[in-house]
Short mmCIF file of C-alpha atoms and ligand atoms in Angstrom, two decimals:
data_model
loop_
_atom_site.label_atom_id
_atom_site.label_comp_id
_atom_site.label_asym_id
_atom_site.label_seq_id
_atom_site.Cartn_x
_atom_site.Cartn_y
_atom_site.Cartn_z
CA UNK A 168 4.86 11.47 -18.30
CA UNK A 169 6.81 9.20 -16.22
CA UNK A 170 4.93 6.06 -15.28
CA UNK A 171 3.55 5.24 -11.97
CA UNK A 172 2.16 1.71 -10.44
CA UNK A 173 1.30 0.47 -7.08
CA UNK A 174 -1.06 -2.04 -5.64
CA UNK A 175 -2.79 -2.40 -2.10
CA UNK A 176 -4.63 -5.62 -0.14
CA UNK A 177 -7.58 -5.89 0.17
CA UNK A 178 -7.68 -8.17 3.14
CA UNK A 179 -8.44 -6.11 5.84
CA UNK A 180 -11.56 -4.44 4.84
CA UNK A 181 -10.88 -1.18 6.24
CA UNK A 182 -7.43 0.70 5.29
CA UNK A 183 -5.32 1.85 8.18
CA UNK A 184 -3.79 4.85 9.00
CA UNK A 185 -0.36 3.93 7.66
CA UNK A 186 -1.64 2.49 4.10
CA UNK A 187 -2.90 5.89 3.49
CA UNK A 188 -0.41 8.14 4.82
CA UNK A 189 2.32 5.52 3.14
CA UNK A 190 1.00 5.29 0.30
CA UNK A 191 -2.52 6.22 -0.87
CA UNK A 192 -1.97 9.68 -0.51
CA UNK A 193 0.97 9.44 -2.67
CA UNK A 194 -0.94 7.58 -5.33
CA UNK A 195 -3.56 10.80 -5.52
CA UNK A 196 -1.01 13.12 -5.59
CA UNK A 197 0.64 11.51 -8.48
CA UNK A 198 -2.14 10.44 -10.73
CA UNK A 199 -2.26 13.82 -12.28
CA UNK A 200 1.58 14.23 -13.06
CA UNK A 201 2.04 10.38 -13.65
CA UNK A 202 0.55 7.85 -16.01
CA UNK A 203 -0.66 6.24 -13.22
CA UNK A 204 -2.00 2.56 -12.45
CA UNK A 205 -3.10 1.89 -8.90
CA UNK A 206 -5.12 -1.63 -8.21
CA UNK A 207 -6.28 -3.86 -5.53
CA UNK A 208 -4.30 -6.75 -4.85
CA UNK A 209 -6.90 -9.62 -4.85
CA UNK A 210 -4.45 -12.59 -6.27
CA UNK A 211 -1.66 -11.62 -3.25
CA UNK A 212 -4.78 -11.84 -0.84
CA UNK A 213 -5.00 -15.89 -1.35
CA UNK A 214 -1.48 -16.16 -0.56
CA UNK A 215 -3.52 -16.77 3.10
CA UNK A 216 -6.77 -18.37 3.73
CA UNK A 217 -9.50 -16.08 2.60
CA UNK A 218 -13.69 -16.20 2.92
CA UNK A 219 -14.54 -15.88 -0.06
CA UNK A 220 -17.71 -13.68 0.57
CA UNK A 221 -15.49 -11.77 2.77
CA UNK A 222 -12.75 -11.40 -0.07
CA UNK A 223 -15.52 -9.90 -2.80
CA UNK A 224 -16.99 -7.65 -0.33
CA UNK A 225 -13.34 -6.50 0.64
CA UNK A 226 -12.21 -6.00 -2.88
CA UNK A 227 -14.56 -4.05 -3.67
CA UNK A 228 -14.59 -1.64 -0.62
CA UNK A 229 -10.92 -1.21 -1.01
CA UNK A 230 -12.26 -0.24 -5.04
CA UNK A 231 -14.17 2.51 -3.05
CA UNK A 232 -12.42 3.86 -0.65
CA UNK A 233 -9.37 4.32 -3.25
CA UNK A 234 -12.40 6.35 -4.99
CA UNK A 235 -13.32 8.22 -1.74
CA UNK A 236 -9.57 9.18 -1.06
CA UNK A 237 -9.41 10.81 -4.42
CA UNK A 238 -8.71 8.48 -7.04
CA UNK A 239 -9.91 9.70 -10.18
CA UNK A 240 -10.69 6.73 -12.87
CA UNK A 241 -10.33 9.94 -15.27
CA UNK A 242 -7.17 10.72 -14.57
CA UNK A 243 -5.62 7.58 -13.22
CA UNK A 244 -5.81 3.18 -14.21
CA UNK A 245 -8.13 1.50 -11.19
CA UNK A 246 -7.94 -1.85 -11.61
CA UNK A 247 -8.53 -5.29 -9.49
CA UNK A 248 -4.97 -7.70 -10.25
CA UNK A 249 -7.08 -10.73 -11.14
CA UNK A 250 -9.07 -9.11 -13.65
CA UNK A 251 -5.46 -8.67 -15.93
CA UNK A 252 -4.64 -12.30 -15.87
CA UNK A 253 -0.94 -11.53 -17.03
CA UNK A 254 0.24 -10.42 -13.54
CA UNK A 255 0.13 -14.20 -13.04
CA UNK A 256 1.32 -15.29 -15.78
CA UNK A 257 4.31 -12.62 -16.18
CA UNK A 258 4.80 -13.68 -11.80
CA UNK A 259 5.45 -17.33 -13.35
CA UNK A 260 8.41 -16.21 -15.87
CA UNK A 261 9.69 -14.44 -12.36
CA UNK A 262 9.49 -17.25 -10.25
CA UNK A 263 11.57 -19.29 -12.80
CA UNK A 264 14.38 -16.85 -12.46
CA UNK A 265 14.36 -16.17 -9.34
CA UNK A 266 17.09 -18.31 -6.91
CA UNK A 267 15.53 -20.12 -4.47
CA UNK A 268 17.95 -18.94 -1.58
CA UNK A 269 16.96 -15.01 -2.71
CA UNK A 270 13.18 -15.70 -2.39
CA UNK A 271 14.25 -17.23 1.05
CA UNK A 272 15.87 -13.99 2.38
CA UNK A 273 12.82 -11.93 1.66
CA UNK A 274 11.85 -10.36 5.35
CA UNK A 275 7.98 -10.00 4.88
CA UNK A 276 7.96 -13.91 4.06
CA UNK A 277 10.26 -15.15 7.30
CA UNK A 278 8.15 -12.75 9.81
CA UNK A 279 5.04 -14.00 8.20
CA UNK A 280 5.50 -17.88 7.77
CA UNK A 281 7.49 -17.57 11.42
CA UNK A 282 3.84 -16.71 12.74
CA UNK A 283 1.74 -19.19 10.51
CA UNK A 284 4.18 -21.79 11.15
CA UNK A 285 5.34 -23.64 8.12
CA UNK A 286 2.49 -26.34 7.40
CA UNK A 287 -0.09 -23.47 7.53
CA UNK A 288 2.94 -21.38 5.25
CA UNK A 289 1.67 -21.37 1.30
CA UNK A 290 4.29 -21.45 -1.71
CA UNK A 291 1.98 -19.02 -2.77
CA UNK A 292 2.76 -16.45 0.21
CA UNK A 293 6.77 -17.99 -0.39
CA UNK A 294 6.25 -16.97 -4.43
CA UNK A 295 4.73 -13.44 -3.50
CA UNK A 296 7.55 -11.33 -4.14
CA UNK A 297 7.75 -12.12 -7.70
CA UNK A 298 4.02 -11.89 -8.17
CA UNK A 299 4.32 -8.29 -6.83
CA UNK A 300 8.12 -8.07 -9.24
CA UNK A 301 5.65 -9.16 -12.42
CA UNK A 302 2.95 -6.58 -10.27
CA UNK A 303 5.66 -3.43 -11.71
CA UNK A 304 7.17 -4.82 -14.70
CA UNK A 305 4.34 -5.44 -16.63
CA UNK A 306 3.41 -2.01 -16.72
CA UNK A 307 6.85 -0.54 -17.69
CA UNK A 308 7.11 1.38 -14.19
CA UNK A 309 9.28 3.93 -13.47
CA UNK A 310 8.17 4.66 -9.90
CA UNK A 311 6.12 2.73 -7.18
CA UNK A 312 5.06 4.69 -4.15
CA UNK A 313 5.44 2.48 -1.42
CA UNK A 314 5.92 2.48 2.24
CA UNK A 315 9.20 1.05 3.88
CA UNK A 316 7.69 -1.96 4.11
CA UNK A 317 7.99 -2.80 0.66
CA UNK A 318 11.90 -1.87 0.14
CA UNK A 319 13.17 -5.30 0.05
CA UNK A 320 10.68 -6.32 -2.80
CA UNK A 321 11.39 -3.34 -4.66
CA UNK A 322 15.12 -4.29 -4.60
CA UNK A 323 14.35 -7.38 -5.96
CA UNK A 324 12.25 -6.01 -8.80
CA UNK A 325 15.01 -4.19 -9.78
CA UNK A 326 17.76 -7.34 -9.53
CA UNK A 327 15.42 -9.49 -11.77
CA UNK A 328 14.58 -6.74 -14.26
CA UNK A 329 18.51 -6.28 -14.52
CA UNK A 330 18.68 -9.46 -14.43
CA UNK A 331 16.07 -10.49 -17.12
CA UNK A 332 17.29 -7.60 -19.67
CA UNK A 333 20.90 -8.73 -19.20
CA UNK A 334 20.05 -12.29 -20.41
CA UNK A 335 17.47 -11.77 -23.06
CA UNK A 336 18.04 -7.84 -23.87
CA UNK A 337 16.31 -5.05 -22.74
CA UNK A 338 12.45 -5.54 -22.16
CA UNK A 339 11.70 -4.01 -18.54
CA UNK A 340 11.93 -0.22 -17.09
CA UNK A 341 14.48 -0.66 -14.18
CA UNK A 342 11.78 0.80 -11.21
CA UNK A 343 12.69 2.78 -8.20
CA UNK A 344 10.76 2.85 -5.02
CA UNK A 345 8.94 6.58 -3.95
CA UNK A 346 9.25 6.29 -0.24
CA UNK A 347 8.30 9.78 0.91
CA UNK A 348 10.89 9.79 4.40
CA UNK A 349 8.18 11.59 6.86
CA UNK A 350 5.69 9.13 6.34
CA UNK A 351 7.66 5.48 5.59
CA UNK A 352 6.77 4.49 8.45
CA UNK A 353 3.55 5.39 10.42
CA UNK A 354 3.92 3.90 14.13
CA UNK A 355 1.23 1.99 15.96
CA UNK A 356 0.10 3.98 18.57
CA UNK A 357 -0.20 1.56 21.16
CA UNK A 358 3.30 0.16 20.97
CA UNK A 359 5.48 3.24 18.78
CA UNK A 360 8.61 0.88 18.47
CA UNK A 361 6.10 -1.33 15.99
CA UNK A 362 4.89 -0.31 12.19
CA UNK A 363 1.06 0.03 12.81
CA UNK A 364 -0.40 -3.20 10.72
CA UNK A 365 -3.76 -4.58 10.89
CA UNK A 366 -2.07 -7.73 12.25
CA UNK A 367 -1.17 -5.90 15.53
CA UNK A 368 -1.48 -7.26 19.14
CA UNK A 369 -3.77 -4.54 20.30
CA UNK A 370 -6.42 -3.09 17.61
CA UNK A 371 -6.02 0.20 19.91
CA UNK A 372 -2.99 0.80 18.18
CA UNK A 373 -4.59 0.91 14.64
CA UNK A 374 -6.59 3.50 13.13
CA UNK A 375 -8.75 2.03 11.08
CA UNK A 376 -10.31 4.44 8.61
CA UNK A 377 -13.57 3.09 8.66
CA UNK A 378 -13.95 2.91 12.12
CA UNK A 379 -16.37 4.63 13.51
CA UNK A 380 -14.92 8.52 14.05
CA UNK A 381 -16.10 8.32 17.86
CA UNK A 382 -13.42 5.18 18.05
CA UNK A 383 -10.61 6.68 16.31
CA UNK A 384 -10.71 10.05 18.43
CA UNK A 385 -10.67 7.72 21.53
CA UNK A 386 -7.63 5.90 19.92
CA UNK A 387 -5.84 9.00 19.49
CA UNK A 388 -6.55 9.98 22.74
CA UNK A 389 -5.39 7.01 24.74
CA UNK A 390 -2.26 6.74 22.31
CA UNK A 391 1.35 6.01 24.33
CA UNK A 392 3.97 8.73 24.80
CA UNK A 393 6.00 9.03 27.21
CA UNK A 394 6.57 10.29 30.86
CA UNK A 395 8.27 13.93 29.92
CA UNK A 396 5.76 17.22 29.00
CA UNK A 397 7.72 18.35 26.34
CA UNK A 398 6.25 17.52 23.05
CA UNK A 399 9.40 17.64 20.71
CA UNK A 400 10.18 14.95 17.58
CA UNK A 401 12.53 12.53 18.81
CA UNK A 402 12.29 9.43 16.99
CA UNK A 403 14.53 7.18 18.97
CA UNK A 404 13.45 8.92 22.71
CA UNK A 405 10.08 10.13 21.59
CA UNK A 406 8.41 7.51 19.36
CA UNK A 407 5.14 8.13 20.61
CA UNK A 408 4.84 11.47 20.17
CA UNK A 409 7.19 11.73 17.30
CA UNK A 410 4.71 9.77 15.36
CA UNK A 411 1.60 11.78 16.76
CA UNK A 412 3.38 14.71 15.11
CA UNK A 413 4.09 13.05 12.04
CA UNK A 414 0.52 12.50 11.36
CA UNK A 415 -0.64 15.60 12.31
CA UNK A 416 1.99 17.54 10.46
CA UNK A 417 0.89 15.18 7.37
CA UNK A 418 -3.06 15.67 7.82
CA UNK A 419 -2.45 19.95 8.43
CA UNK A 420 -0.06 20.46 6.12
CA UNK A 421 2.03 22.34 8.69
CA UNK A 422 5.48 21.39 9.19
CA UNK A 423 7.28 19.43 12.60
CA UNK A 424 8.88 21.88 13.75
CA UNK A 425 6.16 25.00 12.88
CA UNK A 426 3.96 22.41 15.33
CA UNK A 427 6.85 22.35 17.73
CA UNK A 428 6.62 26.05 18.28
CA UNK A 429 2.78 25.91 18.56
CA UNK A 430 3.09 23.19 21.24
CA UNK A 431 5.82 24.64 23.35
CA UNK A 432 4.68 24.88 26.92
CA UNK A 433 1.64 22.44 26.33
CA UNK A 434 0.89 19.50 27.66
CA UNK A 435 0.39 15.94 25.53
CA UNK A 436 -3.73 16.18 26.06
CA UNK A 437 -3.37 18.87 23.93
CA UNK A 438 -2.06 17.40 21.03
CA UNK A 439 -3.83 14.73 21.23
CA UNK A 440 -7.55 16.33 21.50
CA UNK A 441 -6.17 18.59 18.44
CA UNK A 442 -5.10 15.28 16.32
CA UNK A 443 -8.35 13.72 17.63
CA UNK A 444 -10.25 16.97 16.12
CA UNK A 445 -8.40 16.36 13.11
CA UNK A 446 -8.90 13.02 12.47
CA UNK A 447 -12.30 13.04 12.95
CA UNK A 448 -12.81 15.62 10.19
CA UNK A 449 -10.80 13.61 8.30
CA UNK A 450 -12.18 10.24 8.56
CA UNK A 451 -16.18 11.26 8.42
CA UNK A 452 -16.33 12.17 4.73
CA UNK A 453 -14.00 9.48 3.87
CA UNK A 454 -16.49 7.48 4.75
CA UNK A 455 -19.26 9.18 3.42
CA UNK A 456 -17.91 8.88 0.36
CA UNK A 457 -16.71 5.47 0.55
CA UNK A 458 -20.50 4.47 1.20
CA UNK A 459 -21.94 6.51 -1.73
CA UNK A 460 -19.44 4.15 -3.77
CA UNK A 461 -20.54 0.90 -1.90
CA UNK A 462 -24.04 2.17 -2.79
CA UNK A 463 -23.54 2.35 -6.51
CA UNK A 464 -22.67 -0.91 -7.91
CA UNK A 465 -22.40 -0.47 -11.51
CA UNK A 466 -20.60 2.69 -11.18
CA UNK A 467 -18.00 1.15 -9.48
CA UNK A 468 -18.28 -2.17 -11.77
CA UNK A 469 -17.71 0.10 -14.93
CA UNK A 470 -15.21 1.87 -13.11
CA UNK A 471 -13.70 -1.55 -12.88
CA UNK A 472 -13.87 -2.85 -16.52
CA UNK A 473 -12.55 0.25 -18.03
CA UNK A 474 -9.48 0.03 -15.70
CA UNK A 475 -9.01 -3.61 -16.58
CA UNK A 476 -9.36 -2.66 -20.52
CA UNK A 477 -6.67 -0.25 -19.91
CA UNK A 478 -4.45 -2.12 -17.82
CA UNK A 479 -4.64 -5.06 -19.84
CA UNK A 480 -3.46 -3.27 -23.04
CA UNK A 481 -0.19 -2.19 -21.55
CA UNK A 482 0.35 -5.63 -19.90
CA UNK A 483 -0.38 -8.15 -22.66
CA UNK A 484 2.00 -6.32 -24.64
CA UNK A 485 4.64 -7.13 -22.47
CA UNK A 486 4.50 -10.28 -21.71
CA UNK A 487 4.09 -11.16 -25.32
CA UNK A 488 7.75 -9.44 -25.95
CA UNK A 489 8.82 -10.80 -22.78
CA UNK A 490 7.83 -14.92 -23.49
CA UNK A 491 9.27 -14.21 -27.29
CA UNK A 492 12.93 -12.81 -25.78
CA UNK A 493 12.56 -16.36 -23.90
CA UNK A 494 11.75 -18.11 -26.93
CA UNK A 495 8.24 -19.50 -26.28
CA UNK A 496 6.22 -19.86 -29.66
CA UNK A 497 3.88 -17.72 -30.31
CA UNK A 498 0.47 -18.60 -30.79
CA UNK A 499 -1.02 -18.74 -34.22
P1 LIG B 683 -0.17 -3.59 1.77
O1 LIG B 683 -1.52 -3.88 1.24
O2 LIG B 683 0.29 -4.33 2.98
O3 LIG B 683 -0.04 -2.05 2.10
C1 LIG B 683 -0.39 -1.05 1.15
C2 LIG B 683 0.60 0.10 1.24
O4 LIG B 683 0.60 0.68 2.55
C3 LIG B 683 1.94 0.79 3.01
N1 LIG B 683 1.96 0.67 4.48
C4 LIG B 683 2.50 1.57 5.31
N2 LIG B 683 3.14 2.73 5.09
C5 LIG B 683 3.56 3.43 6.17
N3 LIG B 683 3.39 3.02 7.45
C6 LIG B 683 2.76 1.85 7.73
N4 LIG B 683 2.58 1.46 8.98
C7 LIG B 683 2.29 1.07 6.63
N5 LIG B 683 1.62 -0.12 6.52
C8 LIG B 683 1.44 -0.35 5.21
C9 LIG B 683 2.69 -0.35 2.33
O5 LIG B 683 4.06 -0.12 2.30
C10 LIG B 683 2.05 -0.35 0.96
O6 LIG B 683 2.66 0.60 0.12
N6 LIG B 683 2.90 -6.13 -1.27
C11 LIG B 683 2.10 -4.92 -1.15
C12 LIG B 683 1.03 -4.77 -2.23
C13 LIG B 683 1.52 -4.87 -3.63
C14 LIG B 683 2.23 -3.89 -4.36
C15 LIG B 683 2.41 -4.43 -5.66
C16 LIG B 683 2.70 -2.63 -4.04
C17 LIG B 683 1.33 -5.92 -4.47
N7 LIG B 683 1.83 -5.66 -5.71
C18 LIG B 683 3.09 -3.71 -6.66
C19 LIG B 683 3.40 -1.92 -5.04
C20 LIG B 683 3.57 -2.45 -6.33
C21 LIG B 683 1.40 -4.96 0.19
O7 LIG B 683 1.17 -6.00 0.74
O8 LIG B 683 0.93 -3.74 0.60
#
């Protein structure tokens, strides 16, 4: 079976709309026809100031609501980063051959220290990209469901695995991003031109799945389209309601242009109450579940140290192969 990693923050608390369409949802699908390790990003997390009490409680609700979204520690690795202490070590080996003008052009990292500022910018938020590189190599991937978002450091996990296995011989799986094309890129609803992010202007744009359901179905409802009637996907004319189809296309299973024809000759409200109806049946056992979780520490604790066992298997023997082809001595 072909091998599968990815990895999400757990800054935010809640996940958004976007991480789960983007990616989550990917992740369930394949943990049953992929070898499949998923885990929660704690180590890129510090890359900005974090509370710390705020950081453990958010690790571990992003541990549950992985759970409640249908990650099965039977069929799949869950795992927290820090708890496999080679993802730093292997994201050392990358920095050191990595050029210091290629870090520079990564996207994420000039939008987000352009924001901070640069004396409030970390090296460690500059370094993240091969953190996340030594994220996927460790584990031998072969695919890394991602959302658009991520394309530029999944090009550069491929140049320095080439890059590595030219120099020393081969020791890393060459990855490819999974970037399903419908849902890449899930729009804010408030501003459709924009990725929704949890770091948007207006939190009226983000669905938050742990909101409260009453909230979200009020966010759907007062989402921006535009001033026609007909509801018809049109990225570039249409964002707004392009994207409201694109979810609810995703969430019904029903394709855009099967929802096209049931729309015809309705108005926007429409769509919207329907998506709002959705959502809400969507979102209330999600968090159900994700409580239940929250509710069961050891579960989730075991849940936790089993994934680590697993995941730490698979990564120590890489980076052992990996600081031999550099010629560090081993350890007696
Ligand atoms: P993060 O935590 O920002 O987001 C998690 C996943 O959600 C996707 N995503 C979206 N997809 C569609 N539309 C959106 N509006 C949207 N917003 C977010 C992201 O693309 C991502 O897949 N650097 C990564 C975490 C990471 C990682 C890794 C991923 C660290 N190591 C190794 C894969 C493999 C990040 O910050 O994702």
């Amino acid at each position: 079976r072909p091998r599968v990693l990815s990895g999400i923050q757990p800054t935010s608390g809640s996940f958004h709309l976007g991480n789960y369409l983007g990616a989550v949802r990917q992740w369930v699908d394949m943990q049953t026809s992929h070898d499949a390790f998923y885990m929660v990003v704690d180590l890129h997390a510090i890359t900005v100031p974090q509370d710390p009490e705020q950081l453990r409680r958010n690790t571990r609700l992003s541990v549950a609501q992985l759970l409640a979204a249908g990650l099965d520690p039977e069929h799949c690795t869950l795992f927290v980063q820090s708890h496999v202490p080679e993802h730093a070590q292997l994201g050392w080996v990358m920095n050191c051959i990595t050029g210091f003008g290629e870090a520079s052009r990564m996207t994420q990292f000039k939008d987000k220290s352009a924001k901070q500022g640069s004396d409030r910018t970390t090296v460690g938020l500059f370094t993240y990209p091969m953190l996340m590189v030594a994220d996927i190599l460790l584990y031998q991937a072969d695919q890394v469901p991602v959302g658009e978002d991520q394309r530029q450091h999944l090009e550069l996990t491929r140049d320095l695995a080439e890059r590595f296995n030219t120099q020393y011989g081969p020791t890393f799986t060459v990855p490819s991003a999974y970037i399903l094309k419908e849902t890449a890129k899930i729009y804010d609803l408030q501003d459709p031109s924009a990725k929704m992010s949890k770091s948007t202007a207006n939190p009226k744009g983000l669905i938050n799945l742990m909101d409260d359901p009453k909230v979200t179905a009020k966010k759907v409802k007062s989402a921006v389209t535009d001033t026609e009637t007909v509801i018809r996907f049109d990225r570039e004319n249409k964002p707004g309601v392009s994207n409201l189809l694109t979810i609810l296309s995703t969430l019904t299973g029903k394709t855009v242009p099967q929802l096209e024809a049931e729309y015809e000759g309705k108005m926007y409200g429409a769509l919207k109450t329907d998506l709002a109806e959705i959502m809400v049946d969507f979102v209330t056992p999600f968090r159900d579940r994700t409580q239940e979780y929250l509710d069961d520490p050891e579960t989730l604790d075991q849940i936790l140290a089993k994934g680590a066992e697993k995941a730490r298997a698979v990564a120590a023997e890489t980076l052992a192969t990996t600081y031999a082809r550099m010629g560090l001595v081993p350890a007696k």
